mmCIF file of C-alpha atoms in Angstrom:
data_model
loop_
_atom_site.group_PDB
_atom_site.id
_atom_site.type_symbol
_atom_site.label_atom_id
_atom_site.label_comp_id
_atom_site.label_asym_id
_atom_site.label_seq_id
_atom_site.Cartn_x
_atom_site.Cartn_y
_atom_site.Cartn_z
ATOM 1 C CA MET H 254 0.000 0.000 0.000
ATOM 2 C CA VAL H 255 1.334 3.419 -0.987
ATOM 3 C CA PHE H 256 0.950 6.134 1.637
ATOM 4 C CA PHE H 257 1.175 9.847 0.972
ATOM 5 C CA ARG H 258 1.848 12.732 3.298
ATOM 6 C CA PRO H 259 -1.165 15.099 3.399
ATOM 7 C CA LEU H 260 -0.859 18.804 3.907
ATOM 8 C CA PRO H 261 -1.538 19.945 7.473
ATOM 9 C CA TRP H 262 -5.226 20.537 8.240
ATOM 10 C CA GLU H 263 -4.561 24.110 9.303
ATOM 11 C CA TYR H 264 -2.915 24.856 5.957
ATOM 12 C CA GLY H 265 -6.261 24.907 4.138
ATOM 13 C CA ILE H 266 -7.852 27.010 6.870
ATOM 14 C CA ARG H 267 -5.000 29.533 6.709
ATOM 15 C CA ASN H 268 -5.471 29.744 2.939
ATOM 16 C CA LEU H 269 -9.114 30.672 3.442
ATOM 17 C CA LEU H 270 -8.190 33.368 5.960
ATOM 18 C CA ARG H 271 -5.369 34.627 3.744
ATOM 19 C CA ARG H 272 -7.914 35.825 1.153
ATOM 20 C CA PRO H 273 -10.734 37.189 3.329
ATOM 21 C CA LEU H 274 -12.634 39.055 0.591
ATOM 22 C CA ARG H 275 -12.735 36.116 -1.820
ATOM 23 C CA THR H 276 -13.600 33.739 1.002
ATOM 24 C CA ALA H 277 -16.390 36.020 2.244
ATOM 25 C CA LEU H 278 -17.901 36.419 -1.233
ATOM 26 C CA THR H 279 -17.792 32.677 -1.838
ATOM 27 C CA LEU H 280 -19.360 32.036 1.559
ATOM 28 C CA VAL H 281 -22.179 34.515 0.906
ATOM 29 C CA ALA H 282 -22.899 33.017 -2.521
ATOM 30 C CA LEU H 283 -23.005 29.450 -1.225
ATOM 31 C CA THR H 284 -25.126 30.516 1.767
ATOM 32 C CA ILE H 285 -27.689 32.131 -0.526
ATOM 33 C CA VAL H 286 -27.843 29.023 -2.709
ATOM 34 C CA THR H 287 -28.252 26.683 0.272
ATOM 35 C CA LEU H 288 -30.842 29.001 1.853
ATOM 36 C CA LEU H 289 -32.917 29.018 -1.336
ATOM 37 C CA VAL H 290 -32.785 25.232 -1.444
ATOM 38 C CA MET H 291 -33.960 25.013 2.177
ATOM 39 C CA VAL H 292 -36.798 27.497 1.588
ATOM 40 C CA VAL H 293 -38.117 25.547 -1.406
ATOM 41 C CA LEU H 294 -37.800 22.275 0.509
ATOM 42 C CA GLY H 295 -39.615 23.894 3.434
ATOM 43 C CA PHE H 296 -42.441 24.803 1.055
ATOM 44 C CA VAL H 297 -42.749 21.216 -0.171
ATOM 45 C CA ARG H 298 -42.585 19.780 3.354
ATOM 46 C CA GLY H 299 -45.168 22.268 4.631
ATOM 47 C CA LEU H 300 -47.579 21.517 1.779
ATOM 48 C CA ASP H 301 -47.203 17.769 2.290
ATOM 49 C CA ARG H 302 -47.762 18.120 6.032
ATOM 50 C CA SER H 303 -50.960 20.135 5.607
ATOM 51 C CA LEU H 304 -52.386 17.528 3.200
ATOM 52 C CA THR H 305 -51.504 14.502 5.320
ATOM 53 C CA THR H 306 -52.058 15.613 8.921
ATOM 54 C CA GLY H 307 -55.821 15.981 8.497
ATOM 55 C CA GLY H 308 -56.385 12.431 7.293
ATOM 56 C CA GLN H 309 -57.484 9.837 9.861
ATOM 57 C CA PRO H 310 -57.741 6.193 8.767
ATOM 58 C CA GLN H 311 -60.856 5.527 10.859
ATOM 59 C CA THR H 312 -62.759 8.511 9.412
ATOM 60 C CA VAL H 313 -65.020 8.166 6.357
ATOM 61 C CA ILE H 314 -66.479 11.012 4.312
ATOM 62 C CA VAL H 315 -69.885 10.579 2.642
ATOM 63 C CA PHE H 316 -70.799 13.107 -0.058
ATOM 64 C CA SER H 317 -72.519 13.486 -3.428
ATOM 65 C CA LEU H 318 -71.855 11.008 -6.189
ATOM 66 C CA GLY H 319 -69.618 12.271 -8.998
ATOM 67 C CA MET H 320 -68.103 15.208 -7.116
ATOM 68 C CA GLY H 321 -64.527 13.904 -7.163
ATOM 69 C CA GLU H 322 -62.602 15.872 -4.538
ATOM 70 C CA ASN H 323 -64.834 18.964 -4.790
ATOM 71 C CA LEU H 324 -66.608 18.772 -1.471
ATOM 72 C CA GLU H 325 -67.710 22.401 -1.693
ATOM 73 C CA TYR H 326 -69.953 21.523 -4.653
ATOM 74 C CA SER H 327 -71.464 18.479 -2.972
ATOM 75 C CA SER H 328 -75.106 18.483 -1.879
ATOM 76 C CA VAL H 329 -76.722 15.703 0.130
ATOM 77 C CA PRO H 330 -80.101 15.687 1.923
ATOM 78 C CA MET H 331 -80.180 16.828 5.534
ATOM 79 C CA ARG H 332 -81.608 13.476 6.617
ATOM 80 C CA THR H 333 -78.474 11.686 5.380
ATOM 81 C CA ALA H 334 -76.711 12.153 8.711
ATOM 82 C CA ASP H 335 -79.533 10.466 10.662
ATOM 83 C CA LEU H 336 -79.843 7.664 8.112
ATOM 84 C CA LEU H 337 -76.139 6.888 8.316
ATOM 85 C CA ALA H 338 -76.107 6.980 12.105
ATOM 86 C CA ALA H 339 -79.080 4.596 12.258
ATOM 87 C CA SER H 340 -77.962 2.212 9.489
ATOM 88 C CA ILE H 341 -74.172 1.895 9.806
ATOM 89 C CA PRO H 342 -72.945 -0.449 12.548
ATOM 90 C CA GLY H 343 -69.688 0.265 14.320
ATOM 91 C CA ILE H 344 -69.793 4.084 14.437
ATOM 92 C CA ARG H 345 -67.726 5.169 17.415
ATOM 93 C CA GLU H 346 -69.718 6.467 20.358
ATOM 94 C CA ARG H 347 -68.353 8.999 22.826
ATOM 95 C CA TYR H 348 -70.134 10.672 25.725
ATOM 96 C CA GLY H 349 -73.329 8.948 24.634
ATOM 97 C CA LYS H 350 -73.218 10.417 21.116
ATOM 98 C CA LYS H 351 -72.271 8.821 17.829
ATOM 99 C CA SER H 352 -69.269 10.310 16.029
ATOM 100 C CA SER H 353 -71.248 11.509 13.033
ATOM 101 C CA SER H 354 -70.720 15.061 11.836
ATOM 102 C CA PRO H 355 -73.113 16.680 9.314
ATOM 103 C CA GLU H 356 -71.279 19.564 7.646
ATOM 104 C CA LEU H 357 -71.884 22.335 5.138
ATOM 105 C CA TYR H 358 -68.609 23.307 3.463
ATOM 106 C CA LEU H 359 -68.066 26.099 0.967
ATOM 107 C CA GLY H 360 -65.781 28.786 -0.302
ATOM 108 C CA THR H 361 -67.170 32.302 0.079
ATOM 109 C CA LYS H 362 -66.039 35.914 0.225
ATOM 110 C CA VAL H 363 -65.062 37.020 3.709
ATOM 111 C CA ASN H 364 -64.027 40.499 4.839
ATOM 112 C CA ARG H 365 -63.297 42.207 8.129
ATOM 113 C CA ALA H 366 -65.595 45.169 7.419
ATOM 114 C CA LEU H 367 -68.371 45.949 4.980
ATOM 115 C CA GLU H 368 -66.243 48.513 3.138
ATOM 116 C CA ALA H 369 -63.143 46.297 3.037
ATOM 117 C CA GLU H 370 -62.049 44.284 0.024
ATOM 118 C CA PRO H 371 -63.240 40.681 0.549
ATOM 119 C CA GLU H 372 -61.004 37.632 0.306
ATOM 120 C CA MET H 373 -62.041 34.108 -0.622
ATOM 121 C CA GLY H 374 -62.332 32.091 2.571
ATOM 122 C CA LEU H 375 -63.327 28.560 3.540
ATOM 123 C CA VAL H 376 -66.365 28.261 5.815
ATOM 124 C CA ARG H 377 -67.636 25.081 7.433
ATOM 125 C CA GLY H 378 -70.988 24.772 9.194
ATOM 126 C CA VAL H 379 -70.756 22.149 11.921
ATOM 127 C CA THR H 380 -72.370 20.779 15.042
ATOM 128 C CA PRO H 381 -70.569 20.000 18.344
ATOM 129 C CA THR H 382 -70.119 16.387 17.199
ATOM 130 C CA ALA H 383 -67.507 17.684 14.738
ATOM 131 C CA LEU H 384 -65.047 17.674 17.635
ATOM 132 C CA LEU H 385 -65.684 13.943 18.101
ATOM 133 C CA VAL H 386 -64.918 13.188 14.440
ATOM 134 C CA HIS H 387 -62.062 15.646 13.804
ATOM 135 C CA GLU H 388 -59.982 14.552 16.765
ATOM 136 C CA ASN H 389 -57.019 16.812 16.027
ATOM 137 C CA VAL H 390 -59.114 19.982 16.322
ATOM 138 C CA GLU H 391 -58.592 21.811 19.605
ATOM 139 C CA ILE H 392 -60.062 25.125 20.745
ATOM 140 C CA THR H 393 -57.060 27.181 21.808
ATOM 141 C CA GLN H 394 -58.826 30.387 22.802
ATOM 142 C CA GLY H 395 -62.409 31.348 23.573
ATOM 143 C CA ASN H 396 -65.475 29.115 23.390
ATOM 144 C CA TRP H 397 -67.610 27.053 21.043
ATOM 145 C CA PRO H 398 -69.717 29.425 18.875
ATOM 146 C CA ARG H 399 -73.228 30.364 19.806
ATOM 147 C CA VAL H 400 -75.802 32.011 17.512
ATOM 148 C CA ASN H 401 -74.105 34.177 14.837
ATOM 149 C CA GLU H 402 -70.670 33.379 16.242
ATOM 150 C CA ILE H 403 -67.707 31.696 14.589
ATOM 151 C CA LEU H 404 -64.545 29.772 15.429
ATOM 152 C CA VAL H 405 -61.510 30.829 13.399
ATOM 153 C CA GLY H 406 -58.591 28.540 12.578
ATOM 154 C CA ARG H 407 -55.141 29.785 13.507
ATOM 155 C CA MET H 408 -54.129 29.963 9.809
ATOM 156 C CA ALA H 409 -57.334 31.678 8.685
ATOM 157 C CA ALA H 410 -55.749 35.101 9.059
ATOM 158 C CA THR H 411 -53.152 34.190 6.425
ATOM 159 C CA LYS H 412 -55.806 32.783 4.105
ATOM 160 C CA LEU H 413 -57.920 35.946 4.463
ATOM 161 C CA GLY H 414 -55.000 38.371 4.312
ATOM 162 C CA LEU H 415 -55.624 39.600 7.872
ATOM 163 C CA SER H 416 -53.399 40.170 10.854
ATOM 164 C CA ALA H 417 -53.488 37.927 13.912
ATOM 165 C CA ALA H 418 -55.084 40.755 15.922
ATOM 166 C CA GLU H 419 -58.038 40.848 13.521
ATOM 167 C CA ILE H 420 -59.144 37.285 14.309
ATOM 168 C CA GLN H 421 -59.065 37.562 18.091
ATOM 169 C CA PRO H 422 -62.250 36.733 20.065
ATOM 170 C CA GLY H 423 -64.650 39.649 20.093
ATOM 171 C CA ARG H 424 -63.717 40.879 16.595
ATOM 172 C CA THR H 425 -66.153 40.498 13.707
ATOM 173 C CA LEU H 426 -66.090 39.172 10.150
ATOM 174 C CA PHE H 427 -68.634 39.545 7.349
ATOM 175 C CA PHE H 428 -69.729 36.806 4.960
ATOM 176 C CA GLU H 429 -72.948 35.565 3.399
ATOM 177 C CA GLY H 430 -74.619 38.889 4.148
ATOM 178 C CA ARG H 431 -74.152 38.646 7.921
ATOM 179 C CA GLU H 432 -71.883 39.982 10.606
ATOM 180 C CA TRP H 433 -70.336 37.199 12.666
ATOM 181 C CA THR H 434 -68.625 37.604 16.028
ATOM 182 C CA ILE H 435 -65.481 35.579 16.661
ATOM 183 C CA SER H 436 -66.012 33.430 19.761
ATOM 184 C CA GLY H 437 -62.623 31.704 19.705
ATOM 185 C CA THR H 438 -59.780 30.214 17.709
ATOM 186 C CA PHE H 439 -58.739 26.613 17.107
ATOM 187 C CA ALA H 440 -55.749 24.595 15.956
ATOM 188 C CA ALA H 441 -55.658 21.251 14.136
ATOM 189 C CA ALA H 442 -52.026 20.064 14.305
ATOM 190 C CA GLY H 443 -51.196 21.622 10.941
ATOM 191 C CA ALA H 444 -54.171 20.183 9.017
ATOM 192 C CA THR H 445 -56.028 22.162 6.349
ATOM 193 C CA TYR H 446 -58.852 22.832 8.837
ATOM 194 C CA GLU H 447 -56.673 25.517 10.387
ATOM 195 C CA SER H 448 -57.399 27.758 7.378
ATOM 196 C CA GLU H 449 -61.163 27.533 7.846
ATOM 197 C CA VAL H 450 -63.876 29.467 9.636
ATOM 198 C CA TRP H 451 -66.320 27.282 11.578
ATOM 199 C CA CYS H 452 -69.837 28.262 12.576
ATOM 200 C CA ARG H 453 -73.050 26.578 13.701
ATOM 201 C CA LEU H 454 -74.565 24.453 10.952
ATOM 202 C CA GLY H 455 -78.051 25.902 11.404
ATOM 203 C CA ASP H 456 -76.798 29.488 11.246
ATOM 204 C CA LEU H 457 -74.940 28.881 7.985
ATOM 205 C CA GLN H 458 -77.894 27.084 6.442
ATOM 206 C CA GLN H 459 -80.147 29.977 7.399
ATOM 207 C CA ALA H 460 -77.732 32.576 6.036
ATOM 208 C CA MET H 461 -77.405 30.704 2.729
ATOM 209 C CA LYS H 462 -81.078 29.710 2.622
ATOM 210 C CA ARG H 463 -80.060 26.055 2.249
ATOM 211 C CA GLN H 464 -81.369 22.984 4.016
ATOM 212 C CA ASP H 465 -78.932 20.447 2.597
ATOM 213 C CA LEU H 466 -75.436 19.335 3.578
ATOM 214 C CA SER H 467 -72.130 19.091 1.779
ATOM 215 C CA LEU H 468 -70.968 15.932 3.530
ATOM 216 C CA VAL H 469 -71.259 13.699 6.543
ATOM 217 C CA ALA H 470 -68.059 12.626 8.304
ATOM 218 C CA LEU H 471 -68.135 9.389 10.300
ATOM 219 C CA ASN H 472 -65.603 8.162 12.850
ATOM 220 C CA LEU H 473 -65.661 4.358 12.909
ATOM 221 C CA GLY H 474 -64.922 2.284 15.972
ATOM 222 C CA PRO H 475 -63.277 -1.158 16.206
ATOM 223 C CA GLY H 476 -66.420 -2.878 14.905
ATOM 224 C CA GLY H 477 -66.999 -0.538 11.996
ATOM 225 C CA THR H 478 -65.642 -0.976 8.475
ATOM 226 C CA PHE H 479 -65.450 1.210 5.398
ATOM 227 C CA GLN H 480 -67.174 -1.551 3.421
ATOM 228 C CA ASN H 481 -70.343 -1.093 5.500
ATOM 229 C CA VAL H 482 -70.489 2.603 4.662
ATOM 230 C CA ASP H 483 -69.682 2.000 1.007
ATOM 231 C CA LEU H 484 -72.375 -0.695 0.755
ATOM 232 C CA PHE H 485 -74.986 1.646 2.248
ATOM 233 C CA CYS H 486 -74.132 4.329 -0.336
ATOM 234 C CA LYS H 487 -74.423 1.838 -3.191
ATOM 235 C CA GLU H 488 -77.716 0.411 -1.965
ATOM 236 C CA ARG H 489 -79.406 3.773 -1.402
ATOM 237 C CA LEU H 490 -79.426 4.847 -5.031
ATOM 238 C CA ASP H 491 -82.081 7.463 -4.267
ATOM 239 C CA LEU H 492 -79.592 9.449 -2.162
ATOM 240 C CA GLU H 493 -76.802 9.413 -4.812
ATOM 241 C CA LEU H 494 -74.000 9.078 -2.295
ATOM 242 C CA GLN H 495 -70.404 7.945 -2.363
ATOM 243 C CA ALA H 496 -67.953 7.217 0.450
ATOM 244 C CA ILE H 497 -64.226 7.725 0.687
ATOM 245 C CA ARG H 498 -61.710 7.222 3.467
ATOM 246 C CA GLN H 499 -60.400 10.509 4.734
ATOM 247 C CA THR H 500 -56.819 9.367 4.153
ATOM 248 C CA ASP H 501 -57.685 8.543 0.522
ATOM 249 C CA TYR H 502 -59.311 11.937 0.110
ATOM 250 C CA PHE H 503 -56.186 13.791 1.217
ATOM 251 C CA ALA H 504 -54.051 11.447 -0.895
ATOM 252 C CA SER H 505 -56.093 12.481 -3.938
ATOM 253 C CA LEU H 506 -55.470 16.128 -3.048
ATOM 254 C CA GLN H 507 -51.750 15.384 -2.980
ATOM 255 C CA LYS H 508 -52.032 14.024 -6.518
ATOM 256 C CA ASP H 509 -53.733 17.244 -7.609
ATOM 257 C CA TYR H 510 -50.819 19.243 -6.229
ATOM 258 C CA ARG H 511 -48.193 16.939 -7.700
ATOM 259 C CA PRO H 512 -47.314 19.465 -10.489
ATOM 260 C CA VAL H 513 -46.635 22.090 -7.807
ATOM 261 C CA ARG H 514 -44.415 19.680 -5.913
ATOM 262 C CA LEU H 515 -42.571 18.646 -9.078
ATOM 263 C CA LEU H 516 -42.037 22.303 -9.943
ATOM 264 C CA SER H 517 -40.621 22.873 -6.462
ATOM 265 C CA TRP H 518 -38.159 20.006 -6.882
ATOM 266 C CA LEU H 519 -37.219 21.427 -10.284
ATOM 267 C CA VAL H 520 -36.435 24.733 -8.584
ATOM 268 C CA VAL H 521 -34.273 22.850 -6.071
ATOM 269 C CA ALA H 522 -32.394 21.211 -8.957
ATOM 270 C CA LEU H 523 -31.924 24.505 -10.791
ATOM 271 C CA VAL H 524 -30.754 26.337 -7.685
ATOM 272 C CA SER H 525 -28.363 23.492 -6.862
ATOM 273 C CA SER H 526 -27.020 23.553 -10.410
ATOM 274 C CA ALA H 527 -26.454 27.289 -10.124
ATOM 275 C CA GLY H 528 -24.624 26.645 -6.873
ATOM 276 C CA VAL H 529 -22.373 24.104 -8.587
ATOM 277 C CA PHE H 530 -21.423 26.643 -11.245
ATOM 278 C CA ILE H 531 -20.784 29.264 -8.572
ATOM 279 C CA GLY H 532 -18.543 26.830 -6.736
ATOM 280 C CA LEU H 533 -16.756 25.829 -9.936
ATOM 281 C CA ASN H 534 -16.125 29.402 -10.978
ATOM 282 C CA THR H 535 -14.977 30.543 -7.550
ATOM 283 C CA MET H 536 -12.756 27.571 -6.805
ATOM 284 C CA TYR H 537 -11.297 27.580 -10.312
ATOM 285 C CA GLY H 538 -10.420 31.255 -10.027
ATOM 286 C CA ALA H 539 -8.870 30.651 -6.616
ATOM 287 C CA VAL H 540 -6.671 27.811 -7.857
ATOM 288 C CA ILE H 541 -5.476 29.581 -10.999
ATOM 289 C CA GLY H 542 -3.696 32.170 -8.845
ATOM 290 C CA ARG H 543 -2.145 29.491 -6.648
ATOM 291 C CA ILE H 544 -0.630 27.202 -9.267
ATOM 292 C CA PRO H 545 2.992 28.266 -8.470
ATOM 293 C CA GLU H 546 2.287 27.760 -4.758
ATOM 294 C CA LEU H 547 0.889 24.261 -5.317
ATOM 295 C CA ALA H 548 3.729 23.368 -7.662
ATOM 296 C CA THR H 549 6.190 24.486 -4.993
ATOM 297 C CA LEU H 550 4.499 22.197 -2.499
ATOM 298 C CA GLN H 551 5.160 19.309 -4.871
ATOM 299 C CA THR H 552 8.847 20.204 -5.170
ATOM 300 C CA ILE H 553 9.323 20.029 -1.397
ATOM 301 C CA GLY H 554 7.822 16.564 -1.176
ATOM 302 C CA PHE H 555 4.041 16.822 -1.091
ATOM 303 C CA SER H 556 2.195 14.765 -3.694
ATOM 304 C CA ARG H 557 -0.461 15.985 -6.098
ATOM 305 C CA ARG H 558 -3.024 14.013 -4.170
ATOM 306 C CA ALA H 559 -2.126 15.989 -1.064
ATOM 307 C CA ALA H 560 -2.670 19.284 -2.931
ATOM 308 C CA ILE H 561 -5.949 18.057 -4.382
ATOM 309 C CA LEU H 562 -7.130 16.924 -0.944
ATOM 310 C CA SER H 563 -6.277 20.336 0.493
ATOM 311 C CA ILE H 564 -8.334 22.096 -2.205
ATOM 312 C CA MET H 565 -11.311 19.810 -1.578
ATOM 313 C CA GLN H 566 -10.908 20.452 2.143
ATOM 314 C CA GLU H 567 -11.187 24.208 1.574
ATOM 315 C CA GLY H 568 -14.286 23.779 -0.612
ATOM 316 C CA THR H 569 -15.940 21.489 1.915
ATOM 317 C CA ILE H 570 -15.255 23.862 4.827
ATOM 318 C CA LEU H 571 -16.760 26.769 2.889
ATOM 319 C CA ALA H 572 -19.789 24.743 1.826
ATOM 320 C CA MET H 573 -20.584 23.337 5.271
ATOM 321 C CA THR H 574 -20.083 26.739 6.906
ATOM 322 C CA SER H 575 -22.542 28.187 4.398
ATOM 323 C CA ALA H 576 -24.994 25.365 5.208
ATOM 324 C CA LEU H 577 -24.726 26.152 8.923
ATOM 325 C CA LEU H 578 -25.398 29.851 8.308
ATOM 326 C CA ALA H 579 -28.267 29.057 5.927
ATOM 327 C CA SER H 580 -29.896 26.696 8.435
ATOM 328 C CA VAL H 581 -29.720 29.332 11.188
ATOM 329 C CA VAL H 582 -31.315 31.945 8.912
ATOM 330 C CA ALA H 583 -33.912 29.492 7.562
ATOM 331 C CA TYR H 584 -34.964 28.239 10.979
ATOM 332 C CA GLY H 585 -34.982 31.703 12.499
ATOM 333 C CA LEU H 586 -36.777 33.603 9.732
ATOM 334 C CA VAL H 587 -38.502 31.058 7.476
ATOM 335 C CA HIS H 588 -39.596 28.196 9.738
ATOM 336 C CA LYS H 589 -43.387 28.295 10.276
ATOM 337 C CA ALA H 590 -43.768 31.278 7.932
ATOM 338 C CA ALA H 591 -47.359 31.245 6.612
ATOM 339 C CA VAL H 592 -48.085 30.786 2.904
ATOM 340 C CA ARG H 593 -51.442 31.014 1.161
ATOM 341 C CA PHE H 594 -52.610 28.518 -1.452
ATOM 342 C CA THR H 595 -55.919 27.452 -2.967
ATOM 343 C CA MET H 596 -56.826 25.007 -0.202
ATOM 344 C CA GLY H 597 -56.123 27.538 2.515
ATOM 345 C CA ALA H 598 -52.759 28.234 4.112
ATOM 346 C CA PHE H 599 -49.865 26.289 5.561
ATOM 347 C CA GLU H 600 -46.553 26.859 7.313
ATOM 348 C CA LEU H 601 -43.126 26.338 5.826
ATOM 349 C CA GLN H 602 -41.418 23.443 7.594
ATOM 350 C CA ILE H 603 -37.664 23.692 8.132
ATOM 351 C CA ASP H 604 -37.568 20.283 9.767
ATOM 352 C CA THR H 605 -34.879 17.630 10.131
ATOM 353 C CA THR H 606 -35.451 16.278 6.623
ATOM 354 C CA THR H 607 -35.142 19.748 5.106
ATOM 355 C CA LEU H 608 -31.919 20.444 6.992
ATOM 356 C CA LEU H 609 -30.388 17.073 6.088
ATOM 357 C CA ILE H 610 -31.128 17.552 2.385
ATOM 358 C CA GLY H 611 -29.795 21.119 2.549
ATOM 359 C CA TYR H 612 -26.584 19.983 4.214
ATOM 360 C CA GLY H 613 -26.231 17.147 1.717
ATOM 361 C CA ILE H 614 -26.554 19.526 -1.229
ATOM 362 C CA ALA H 615 -24.058 21.931 0.367
ATOM 363 C CA LEU H 616 -21.569 19.084 0.835
ATOM 364 C CA PHE H 617 -22.120 18.069 -2.784
ATOM 365 C CA LEU H 618 -21.463 21.654 -3.914
ATOM 366 C CA GLY H 619 -18.269 21.826 -1.884
ATOM 367 C CA ILE H 620 -16.868 18.579 -3.268
ATOM 368 C CA VAL H 621 -17.996 18.927 -6.887
ATOM 369 C CA GLY H 622 -16.954 22.589 -6.992
ATOM 370 C CA SER H 623 -13.444 21.542 -6.036
ATOM 371 C CA LEU H 624 -13.024 18.782 -8.629
ATOM 372 C CA PRO H 625 -12.269 20.770 -11.855
ATOM 373 C CA PRO H 626 -9.471 22.862 -10.310
ATOM 374 C CA ALA H 627 -8.158 19.701 -8.670
ATOM 375 C CA ILE H 628 -8.066 17.996 -12.086
ATOM 376 C CA ARG H 629 -6.252 21.031 -13.472
ATOM 377 C CA ILE H 630 -3.521 20.542 -10.855
ATOM 378 C CA PHE H 631 -3.331 16.824 -11.518
ATOM 379 C CA ARG H 632 -2.704 17.378 -15.240
ATOM 380 C CA LEU H 633 -0.177 20.196 -14.842
ATOM 381 C CA SER H 634 3.514 19.310 -14.568
ATOM 382 C CA VAL H 635 5.633 20.738 -11.753
ATOM 383 C CA VAL H 636 7.798 22.690 -14.214
ATOM 384 C CA ASP H 637 4.803 24.283 -15.905
ATOM 385 C CA GLY H 638 3.324 25.037 -12.510
ATOM 386 C CA LEU H 639 6.461 26.863 -11.355
ATOM 387 C CA ARG H 640 6.446 28.889 -14.559
ATOM 388 C CA ALA H 641 2.762 29.789 -14.299
ATOM 389 C CA ILE H 642 1.800 33.348 -13.451
#
């Protein structure tokens, strides 16, 4: 086995400190690239989390036949909830009540004042049994709504373009021709419900002059099966119903947003590619001016592999330092930043997966950016290196 003597570890660090301006510019460029990668990854992770957290395997949604994933266009008779509760065995019971939630769900214009410009919001009319079905929903402030009162999700302000102060209990919102008083706020562990406004089912039906429902959500117990619900929907042809597991519903939404996710990954690839070229250009320029120095190192006994390893060491140190700075900025300024989209709003997630991918890309940039100048050294003779200017 042939051993070679590497350059001292501190040699590469001293080289970085010897050219502070070039090192600083390279560090800033790589930090920006890594930060952009982390932000885009945080967007993808946040979107995925909002579309998966709300799904519960034991929950089944019953809605109109042929509606696809468009629950807001669904219309089922009001008696559907009672028929399902009476006909489906195995519905979970809690506190003496079956976990069956009749709901009216729609998108409508919501504004904070009559003269203000309205924003499209998501409103859901519910009964208290909704809390039995949607187990991740928790009232964080205030109380369950009474007549002409509403519960506002913690992300509803982002969806409606309002400030957090404007959705506090006691404030009012206008939609469907009525003024509604905010009775409290709720959270749902990052699910899409957090972008919604909840009110009493009867109040919303009265405001919209509707007596039907959009859907009925059922929470099945150990003895209940999806097949029982599906069979009921197929047998009652007069009701024109279909059933879907809540997890399957959110999975279908993920498919709808697949182009957005693919575009995000394309942005990650493009930004990473730009980072590679930045690293190549910077490292190549740095090595060109050091060819006589590296050739001299070879004349005093250090091998080409030692010089190449030192260059890759410098690139790796710069890249990983930039990743550390980018992660601090991303977690401090970007993590849990609210973003609006068609289904509501979600928070960017700078989680462990995002950081690991960001650090991996930074390491890749540091190593790959060092390879071309390293190859240049490997191909150059010592004599030509000493003559180089």
